[in-house]
XYZ file of C-alpha atoms in Angstrom:
574
model
C -42.782 -15.202 50.069
C -40.143 -12.751 51.615
C -37.332 -14.701 50.011
C -38.840 -14.706 46.940
C -38.859 -10.861 47.346
C -35.537 -10.383 48.089
C -34.679 -12.945 45.031
C -36.541 -10.426 42.642
C -34.779 -7.531 44.173
C -31.192 -8.679 43.933
C -31.893 -10.007 40.470
C -32.635 -6.374 39.413
C -29.525 -5.142 40.771
C -27.285 -7.436 38.852
C -27.548 -5.102 35.884
C -25.988 -2.512 37.563
C -23.540 -4.391 38.798
C -24.706 -4.264 42.631
C -24.484 -7.450 44.806
C -25.767 -6.626 48.197
C -29.495 -6.232 48.912
C -29.479 -7.230 52.586
C -29.552 -3.103 53.422
C -32.006 -2.470 51.008
C -34.250 -5.358 52.048
C -34.090 -4.505 55.644
C -35.306 -1.094 54.927
C -38.029 -1.771 52.980
C -39.738 -5.187 53.221
C -40.908 -5.971 57.177
C -38.761 -8.028 59.467
C -39.968 -11.597 60.997
C -41.362 -14.448 59.756
C -44.589 -13.346 57.490
C -46.854 -15.832 55.561
C -47.711 -15.474 52.113
C -51.150 -13.335 52.734
C -49.074 -11.209 55.002
C -46.232 -10.000 52.661
C -49.161 -9.737 49.792
C -51.107 -7.585 51.834
C -52.254 -4.170 50.318
C -50.253 -2.160 53.054
C -46.990 -4.131 51.917
C -47.923 -3.831 48.235
C -48.466 0.181 49.050
C -44.897 0.329 50.978
C -43.341 -1.457 47.836
C -45.072 1.172 45.394
C -43.968 4.202 47.515
C -40.168 2.831 47.784
C -40.362 2.646 43.974
C -41.168 6.404 43.681
C -39.119 7.307 46.669
C -35.661 6.220 44.562
C -36.487 8.722 41.838
C -35.204 10.920 44.315
C -32.841 9.417 46.535
C -31.213 7.778 43.741
C -30.088 11.092 42.147
C -27.511 13.315 43.352
C -25.776 16.254 42.694
C -23.279 14.396 39.844
C -26.186 12.401 38.318
C -29.450 14.160 38.839
C -32.171 12.671 36.543
C -33.008 15.858 35.517
C -30.161 15.191 33.225
C -28.223 18.936 33.463
C -25.177 17.909 34.327
C -25.189 15.556 30.633
C -26.809 18.788 28.791
C -23.203 20.397 28.853
C -22.888 18.707 25.713
C -25.469 21.063 24.116
C -25.058 25.037 22.876
C -27.148 25.701 25.770
C -24.605 25.799 28.742
C -21.053 25.989 29.574
C -20.233 23.110 32.559
C -19.196 26.040 35.032
C -17.443 25.616 38.459
C -14.253 27.073 38.981
C -12.526 25.551 36.231
C -11.815 22.880 33.388
C -10.625 20.566 36.311
C -13.328 20.838 38.411
C -15.698 18.014 37.299
C -12.997 16.942 35.134
C -15.406 13.958 33.708
C -17.903 16.891 32.668
C -15.628 19.044 30.993
C -14.413 16.188 28.828
C -18.352 15.404 27.809
C -18.790 19.204 27.304
C -15.787 19.556 24.522
C -15.935 15.845 23.495
C -12.349 14.850 24.250
C -10.642 12.309 26.233
C -14.188 10.528 27.222
C -13.554 7.068 28.277
C -15.747 4.292 29.001
C -13.880 3.796 32.813
C -15.224 7.335 33.392
C -17.202 7.459 37.014
C -19.980 9.654 35.636
C -20.978 7.387 32.986
C -21.133 4.126 35.366
C -22.723 5.995 38.154
C -25.778 7.201 35.849
C -26.147 3.264 34.689
C -26.153 2.067 38.609
C -28.530 4.889 39.678
C -31.317 4.319 36.852
C -30.909 0.314 36.561
C -31.118 0.687 40.853
C -34.068 2.530 40.007
C -35.835 -0.053 37.595
C -35.119 -2.560 40.160
C -37.295 -1.243 42.961
C -40.207 -0.745 40.021
C -39.537 -4.468 38.916
C -39.693 -5.463 42.952
C -43.309 -3.531 43.205
C -44.559 -4.982 40.000
C -43.849 -8.640 41.188
C -45.210 -7.722 44.764
C -48.701 -6.158 43.029
C -49.023 -9.049 40.691
C -49.089 -11.559 43.787
C -51.706 -9.223 45.701
C -55.075 -8.649 45.557
C -56.662 -5.468 46.209
C -58.990 -2.899 44.658
C -56.182 -0.560 43.852
C -53.970 -3.283 41.930
C -54.636 -2.259 38.396
C -54.036 1.367 39.382
C -50.783 0.898 40.890
C -49.440 -1.352 38.490
C -50.192 1.083 35.608
C -48.273 3.579 37.991
C -45.306 1.223 38.072
C -45.389 0.652 34.152
C -45.395 4.544 33.733
C -42.180 4.372 36.182
C -40.641 1.654 34.595
C -41.044 3.560 30.843
C -39.524 6.566 32.749
C -36.258 4.730 33.734
C -36.066 3.202 30.547
C -36.679 6.397 28.500
C -33.848 7.998 31.060
C -31.427 5.641 29.797
C -32.106 5.073 26.220
C -31.778 8.820 26.033
C -28.309 8.788 26.933
C -27.020 5.072 25.803
C -29.162 3.873 23.299
C -28.540 0.334 23.396
C -29.849 -0.993 26.469
C -30.873 -3.863 28.122
C -34.039 -3.902 29.185
C -35.874 -5.229 31.965
C -39.427 -5.344 31.617
C -39.826 -8.854 33.083
C -40.109 -8.621 36.459
C -39.826 -12.351 37.455
C -36.589 -12.544 35.452
C -34.305 -15.238 37.559
C -30.484 -14.183 38.490
C -29.613 -16.852 35.196
C -31.918 -14.660 32.777
C -30.573 -11.555 33.736
C -26.958 -12.632 33.482
C -27.901 -13.460 29.762
C -29.418 -9.946 28.874
C -28.283 -8.308 25.953
C -28.111 -4.508 25.274
C -28.947 -5.488 21.313
C -31.353 -7.895 21.550
C -33.929 -5.116 20.154
C -33.069 -2.561 17.375
C -33.642 1.080 18.405
C -36.915 1.491 16.827
C -38.555 -2.171 19.093
C -36.371 -0.555 21.868
C -39.084 2.696 21.976
C -41.624 0.355 21.188
C -41.269 -1.660 24.400
C -41.205 1.815 26.365
C -44.501 2.672 24.664
C -45.732 -0.688 25.547
C -45.571 -0.036 29.122
C -46.801 3.361 28.452
C -49.650 2.053 26.696
C -50.654 0.134 29.717
C -50.247 2.851 32.095
C -52.648 5.156 29.689
C -55.108 2.428 29.463
C -55.338 2.196 33.420
C -54.680 5.709 34.926
C -57.324 7.840 36.240
C -58.212 11.420 35.348
C -57.260 13.024 38.511
C -55.119 11.640 41.531
C -55.303 12.805 44.568
C -51.599 12.471 45.201
C -49.875 14.755 42.998
C -46.753 12.539 42.350
C -48.956 10.029 40.785
C -49.172 10.534 36.951
C -52.875 10.805 35.497
C -53.992 9.789 32.216
C -52.971 12.525 30.448
C -49.383 12.419 31.992
C -49.087 9.188 30.050
C -50.382 10.808 27.133
C -47.924 13.299 27.375
C -45.109 10.674 27.733
C -46.599 8.564 25.004
C -46.053 11.607 22.487
C -42.798 12.194 23.279
C -41.733 8.501 22.758
C -43.575 8.501 19.776
C -41.864 11.350 18.565
C -38.217 10.176 19.341
C -39.154 6.714 17.581
C -40.367 8.942 14.722
C -36.784 9.874 13.967
C -35.298 6.051 12.772
C -31.743 5.588 13.705
C -31.772 2.298 13.270
C -28.371 1.401 11.139
C -26.484 -0.271 13.664
C -23.072 1.101 12.452
C -24.247 4.443 12.765
C -26.018 6.845 14.821
C -27.738 9.013 11.649
C -31.431 9.704 11.233
C -32.194 7.085 8.072
C -35.791 7.665 8.027
C -39.054 9.956 9.717
C -42.163 7.817 10.384
C -45.223 8.997 9.166
C -47.228 6.621 11.359
C -45.641 7.480 14.207
C -46.186 11.257 14.052
C -49.666 10.378 13.589
C -49.335 9.115 17.096
C -47.717 11.909 18.271
C -51.233 13.708 16.620
C -53.083 11.903 18.863
C -51.670 11.679 22.134
C -51.400 15.543 21.877
C -55.010 15.868 21.253
C -56.086 19.191 23.315
C -59.466 16.433 24.442
C -56.761 14.499 26.611
C -55.613 17.668 28.512
C -59.125 18.912 29.670
C -57.721 19.973 33.204
C -54.237 21.242 31.839
C -53.034 24.635 29.881
C -50.617 26.778 29.981
C -50.077 28.823 32.771
C -50.228 32.506 32.279
C -46.965 33.432 33.225
C -43.909 30.663 31.952
C -42.210 31.884 35.161
C -44.927 30.110 37.305
C -43.436 26.673 36.529
C -40.408 27.467 38.177
C -41.123 29.085 41.578
C -40.832 26.953 44.928
C -44.099 28.130 46.934
C -46.456 25.840 47.400
C -49.208 27.956 45.359
C -47.228 27.541 42.255
C -46.672 24.078 42.876
C -48.548 21.358 40.458
C -50.166 23.906 38.760
C -52.175 23.574 35.475
C -49.088 23.466 33.126
C -47.275 20.444 34.934
C -48.151 17.206 33.864
C -46.217 15.205 36.176
C -43.318 16.443 38.258
C -40.927 15.024 40.734
C -42.354 15.873 44.006
C -40.082 17.487 47.159
C -40.763 19.045 50.109
C -39.667 20.654 53.120
C -40.885 20.416 56.940
C -41.985 16.841 56.559
C -40.643 15.901 59.671
C -37.005 14.655 58.594
C -34.277 16.956 59.225
C -33.687 17.970 55.447
C -37.106 16.996 54.280
C -37.269 15.539 50.721
C -35.215 18.264 49.400
C -33.770 18.244 45.929
C -30.291 17.899 46.380
C -29.454 17.208 42.522
C -29.175 20.810 41.680
C -26.879 21.291 44.626
C -23.823 22.507 42.363
C -25.827 24.985 40.107
C -26.584 28.148 42.728
C -24.077 31.053 42.039
C -21.381 31.699 44.911
C -23.029 35.172 46.649
C -20.957 36.094 49.665
C -23.543 36.555 52.606
C -26.311 34.689 50.740
C -25.035 31.573 48.618
C -22.006 30.891 50.101
C -20.487 27.687 48.938
C -22.582 27.722 45.738
C -20.693 26.118 42.909
C -21.531 27.919 39.868
C -22.300 24.657 37.540
C -24.566 24.531 34.391
C -24.143 28.392 33.155
C -26.085 29.467 30.529
C -24.017 29.758 27.054
C -23.864 33.263 25.222
C -24.728 31.198 22.181
C -28.312 30.914 24.339
C -28.481 34.495 25.076
C -28.160 35.197 21.754
C -30.350 32.985 20.536
C -33.482 35.364 22.284
C -32.876 38.595 20.358
C -35.469 39.328 18.302
C -35.945 41.723 14.906
C -37.617 44.401 14.140
C -40.611 42.207 13.485
C -40.377 40.756 17.064
C -39.363 37.509 15.604
C -36.234 35.292 16.046
C -33.636 35.683 14.208
C -33.260 31.893 13.123
C -30.127 31.836 10.578
C -28.415 34.975 12.236
C -29.384 35.152 15.749
C -25.513 34.668 16.610
C -23.725 37.086 14.192
C -23.256 39.299 17.481
C -23.745 38.949 20.766
C -26.819 40.282 22.450
C -26.285 43.978 23.875
C -29.068 44.861 26.475
C -28.740 48.408 25.617
C -29.461 48.076 22.105
C -31.564 45.248 21.079
C -34.600 43.633 21.000
C -35.302 40.366 23.259
C -37.976 37.885 23.941
C -38.731 37.926 27.680
C -38.293 34.414 28.013
C -34.333 35.517 27.694
C -34.935 37.066 31.257
C -37.078 34.535 32.668
C -34.305 32.105 31.618
C -30.518 33.582 32.118
C -29.494 35.773 34.899
C -27.311 38.327 32.804
C -24.814 41.000 34.255
C -26.879 44.574 34.781
C -29.924 42.651 35.647
C -31.265 41.102 39.228
C -30.691 37.756 40.326
C -33.612 36.096 40.646
C -35.624 38.913 40.498
C -34.175 40.354 43.836
C -32.808 43.714 43.282
C -30.406 43.256 46.450
C -28.599 40.977 43.957
C -27.392 43.080 40.860
C -25.376 40.518 38.678
C -21.861 41.736 37.559
C -18.934 40.700 35.382
C -17.130 39.772 38.709
C -15.693 37.087 40.428
C -18.843 37.060 42.672
C -21.149 35.898 39.695
C -18.164 33.671 38.135
C -16.310 30.881 40.158
C -14.167 30.707 37.361
C -13.373 34.452 36.637
C -15.098 34.627 33.944
C -13.854 31.287 31.803
C -17.475 30.180 31.546
C -18.868 33.884 31.640
C -21.083 35.443 34.071
C -24.700 34.717 33.278
C -26.539 32.338 35.772
C -29.502 29.671 35.083
C -33.049 31.040 36.544
C -35.244 28.154 36.083
C -33.200 25.738 38.679
C -32.109 29.067 41.074
C -34.219 30.314 44.300
C -34.411 33.905 45.459
C -31.528 34.376 48.235
C -34.414 36.115 49.738
C -36.152 32.769 50.697
C -33.185 30.977 52.182
C -34.034 28.582 55.298
C -37.458 28.527 54.008
C -37.272 27.171 50.225
C -33.406 27.221 49.866
C -31.552 25.588 52.622
C -27.950 24.752 52.861
C -26.803 21.375 53.769
C -23.943 19.558 52.282
C -25.003 21.607 49.459
C -28.185 23.912 48.715
C -31.013 22.226 47.998
C -34.889 23.300 47.488
C -38.163 21.889 47.717
C -39.411 22.996 43.984
C -40.727 20.416 41.987
C -38.952 19.211 39.243
C -41.672 19.236 36.092
C -40.704 16.054 34.074
C -43.544 16.547 31.262
C -45.583 20.421 31.197
C -47.627 21.286 28.474
C -45.918 23.603 26.713
C -43.686 20.666 25.450
C -46.821 18.830 24.437
C -47.738 21.639 22.301
C -44.700 22.010 20.929
C -44.352 18.176 20.098
C -47.802 18.387 18.189
C -46.156 21.569 16.429
C -43.292 19.360 15.181
C -45.331 16.460 14.147
C -47.335 18.974 12.301
C -44.663 20.645 10.400
C -42.670 17.163 10.020
C -46.082 15.902 7.870
C -46.459 19.119 5.750
C -49.057 20.752 7.977
C -47.304 23.798 8.419
C -50.259 26.235 9.404
C -51.409 24.184 12.000
C -47.857 24.097 13.434
C -47.412 27.733 12.998
C -50.760 28.340 15.143
C -49.541 26.027 18.105
C -45.897 28.385 18.039
C -47.923 31.192 18.381
C -49.711 30.036 21.381
C -46.577 29.451 23.010
C -45.575 33.314 22.003
C -48.272 34.902 22.811
C -47.955 33.406 26.372
C -44.306 34.511 26.685
C -45.449 37.955 25.694
C -47.840 37.986 28.555
C -45.001 36.454 30.845
C -43.990 39.502 32.946
C -44.920 39.605 36.168
C -41.596 39.057 37.532
C -39.687 41.772 34.949
C -42.501 44.133 33.975
C -40.229 47.030 35.721
C -37.190 46.123 33.106
C -37.442 48.154 30.348
C -37.597 51.575 32.527
C -35.335 50.322 35.211
C -32.681 48.483 33.365
C -33.081 49.930 29.938
C -33.507 46.835 28.124
C -35.887 46.329 25.380
C -38.519 43.558 25.511
C -40.210 42.771 21.667
C -41.903 39.812 20.875
C -44.678 38.633 18.222
C -46.200 36.244 16.676
C -45.649 34.584 13.332
C -48.045 35.775 10.214
C -48.815 34.534 7.014
C -47.646 30.866 5.356
C -44.240 28.847 5.707
C -42.678 26.097 3.627
C -42.624 22.882 5.407
C -39.039 23.387 5.997
C -39.617 26.968 7.491
C -42.006 25.613 9.672
C -39.733 22.694 10.567
C -36.542 25.648 11.483
C -39.501 27.671 13.471
C -40.504 24.748 15.838
C -37.041 23.847 16.202
C -36.070 27.432 17.631
C -39.230 27.816 19.223
C -38.539 24.120 21.577
C -35.094 25.968 22.283
C -36.597 29.273 23.468
C -39.433 27.780 25.717
C -37.427 24.792 27.011
C -33.774 26.621 27.419
C -31.736 25.250 30.675
C -34.799 22.638 31.000
C -31.841 20.031 29.729
C -34.239 18.777 26.619
C -31.523 20.555 23.803
C -28.886 18.114 23.763
C -31.637 15.303 23.407
C -33.569 16.974 20.698
C -29.992 17.863 18.454
C -29.426 13.789 18.299
C -33.061 13.208 17.855
C -32.991 15.234 14.930
C -29.807 14.305 13.585
C -28.705 17.658 13.979
C -26.161 17.413 16.515
C -22.903 17.016 14.692
C -23.532 20.317 12.567
C -25.161 22.427 15.238
C -22.509 21.775 18.111
C -19.165 21.668 15.898
C -20.528 25.252 14.164
C -21.389 26.310 18.237
C -17.721 25.109 19.144
C -16.079 27.221 16.215
C -17.939 30.663 17.182
C -18.438 30.282 20.598
C -14.479 29.835 21.252
C -14.688 33.714 21.408
C -16.746 33.660 24.764
C -15.397 30.407 26.249
C -11.784 29.326 25.709
C -12.211 25.708 26.832
C -13.690 24.877 22.969
C -10.244 25.593 21.424
C -9.728 21.620 20.886
C -13.742 20.257 21.252
C -14.757 18.537 18.148
C -18.082 16.707 18.143
C -17.749 13.351 16.178
C -20.807 11.766 14.282
C -21.363 8.561 14.993
C -19.996 8.481 18.444
C -20.650 11.342 20.475
C -24.425 11.366 20.373
C -24.781 9.070 22.784
C -22.596 7.935 26.163
C -20.629 4.813 25.333
C -21.290 1.564 27.643
C -19.530 1.601 30.756
C -16.636 -0.778 31.107
C -17.675 -1.695 34.173
C -21.054 -3.070 32.896
C -19.105 -4.664 29.607
C -16.723 -6.670 31.765
C -19.539 -7.521 33.802
C -21.937 -8.727 31.233
C -20.064 -11.916 30.096
C -19.848 -10.740 26.803
C -23.688 -10.047 26.028
C -22.846 -6.246 25.815
C -21.744 -4.691 22.725
C -19.827 -1.230 22.906
C -21.878 1.608 21.090
C -20.481 2.688 17.612
C -17.397 4.304 17.965
C -16.601 3.709 21.226
C -14.339 0.958 21.039
């Protein structure tokens, strides 16, 4: 039986170009001669399940974060940052969409890491299928959820991927997998099939917070159906050809509030981005990657994947690399008019001026800007100096707040190893996103009033999110003003409102680029951004987003080469 498990694991690793399984096997499978009954024991099955969960933290790193921040630098939300364009040059190429090669290490690295993760999940599924114990059905549902998650991350990045949904494939069968067996629509359906199994079996609550629940699966299903709704099934383009009403109705079904009785919006949005234990796994967190500290190991199960993001503050975050810096365009998006509403069509006509412009409070909870405290700590007032920009202003002086930790918590929740790490969970699915997905589906279905009502729930919470910034107007002279939408809106206006609200609510949460691609807006929005943002960030002088090419990463050269002709390169990447 141990040989069978070895073969399953190694076959799974073929798809990511790996051919050495011994170290993995020695680490995760008990040694010695075991009977079939011993290998299929509940203890061994549970160990394989834990191993499958663990790889979604251990397989990522600072350059290939499963949060996707490294790849969100393609959006209008963020600059790459760092010391300059040569610091992480392959990500600079993605940011300006010039010189991106199929041989670039970062493109292959993410592919390998995610398929390695799927291999671990499929090995757990294979062993569970051979086992027989009380938790078998639930654990299988959890693994189907994780398999859907791995494929989802891959599909958003590469579009045309080989699906490893048969955990019993042989070596020869793995070698004949194609990345174009399924249409785009069929690929999303495969992910939905795994999630449907999970949804039908998972319990309402879990004692272990890192395990998905029925609500987690519902939220995931809603997101995948929303991606599926925007059909991109023309093999010769990445254009959205139709928006499918049946898929939108599925989004409505899986965002039904009755499915989320244990969940809701936090009183303050910032509670979702605090590392202290009392804020972890709160009512808005539907499923989160669990990180920890003081768990007996040298560094604990810390999140190293944000290690490049902290700024380099002398005497505090020495060695911070200052990557993933909010763009001026995103700052400007939080400006509000005299009515307290976002300036959807004109937000970027002038740069935000904190002395004169009204702003949505989420600006100050998402972005650290000069003249205000970094991470709400008045001992660290941000300035337009090299302290706050390793690039001496090339990437501006703004800093992301959602991934960073107050320097006062160094050695407790922010820990220095090779890079900075923290124990703060990363929320993958949060309830605000569910509400916005429901709003988007309603808007696209022509039910504008329903959509606006949901947007107003998000905005009402934003208005009350002042626990950290309540003194900002009097102390720092900013003008905070946000109001809800009133009156009736057309379908077209409701869609624009929902799209804007997604950007404001989910800013710097690595959703923006994928939203633009999903909507079919990427080329228009990003090329406009390039032309307007050059005054704030000179790197965009030669930037250009090519439609029907730059929406997705190319299939890595090494994977094409190893596929024996079974992989087809993505459109535009020849």
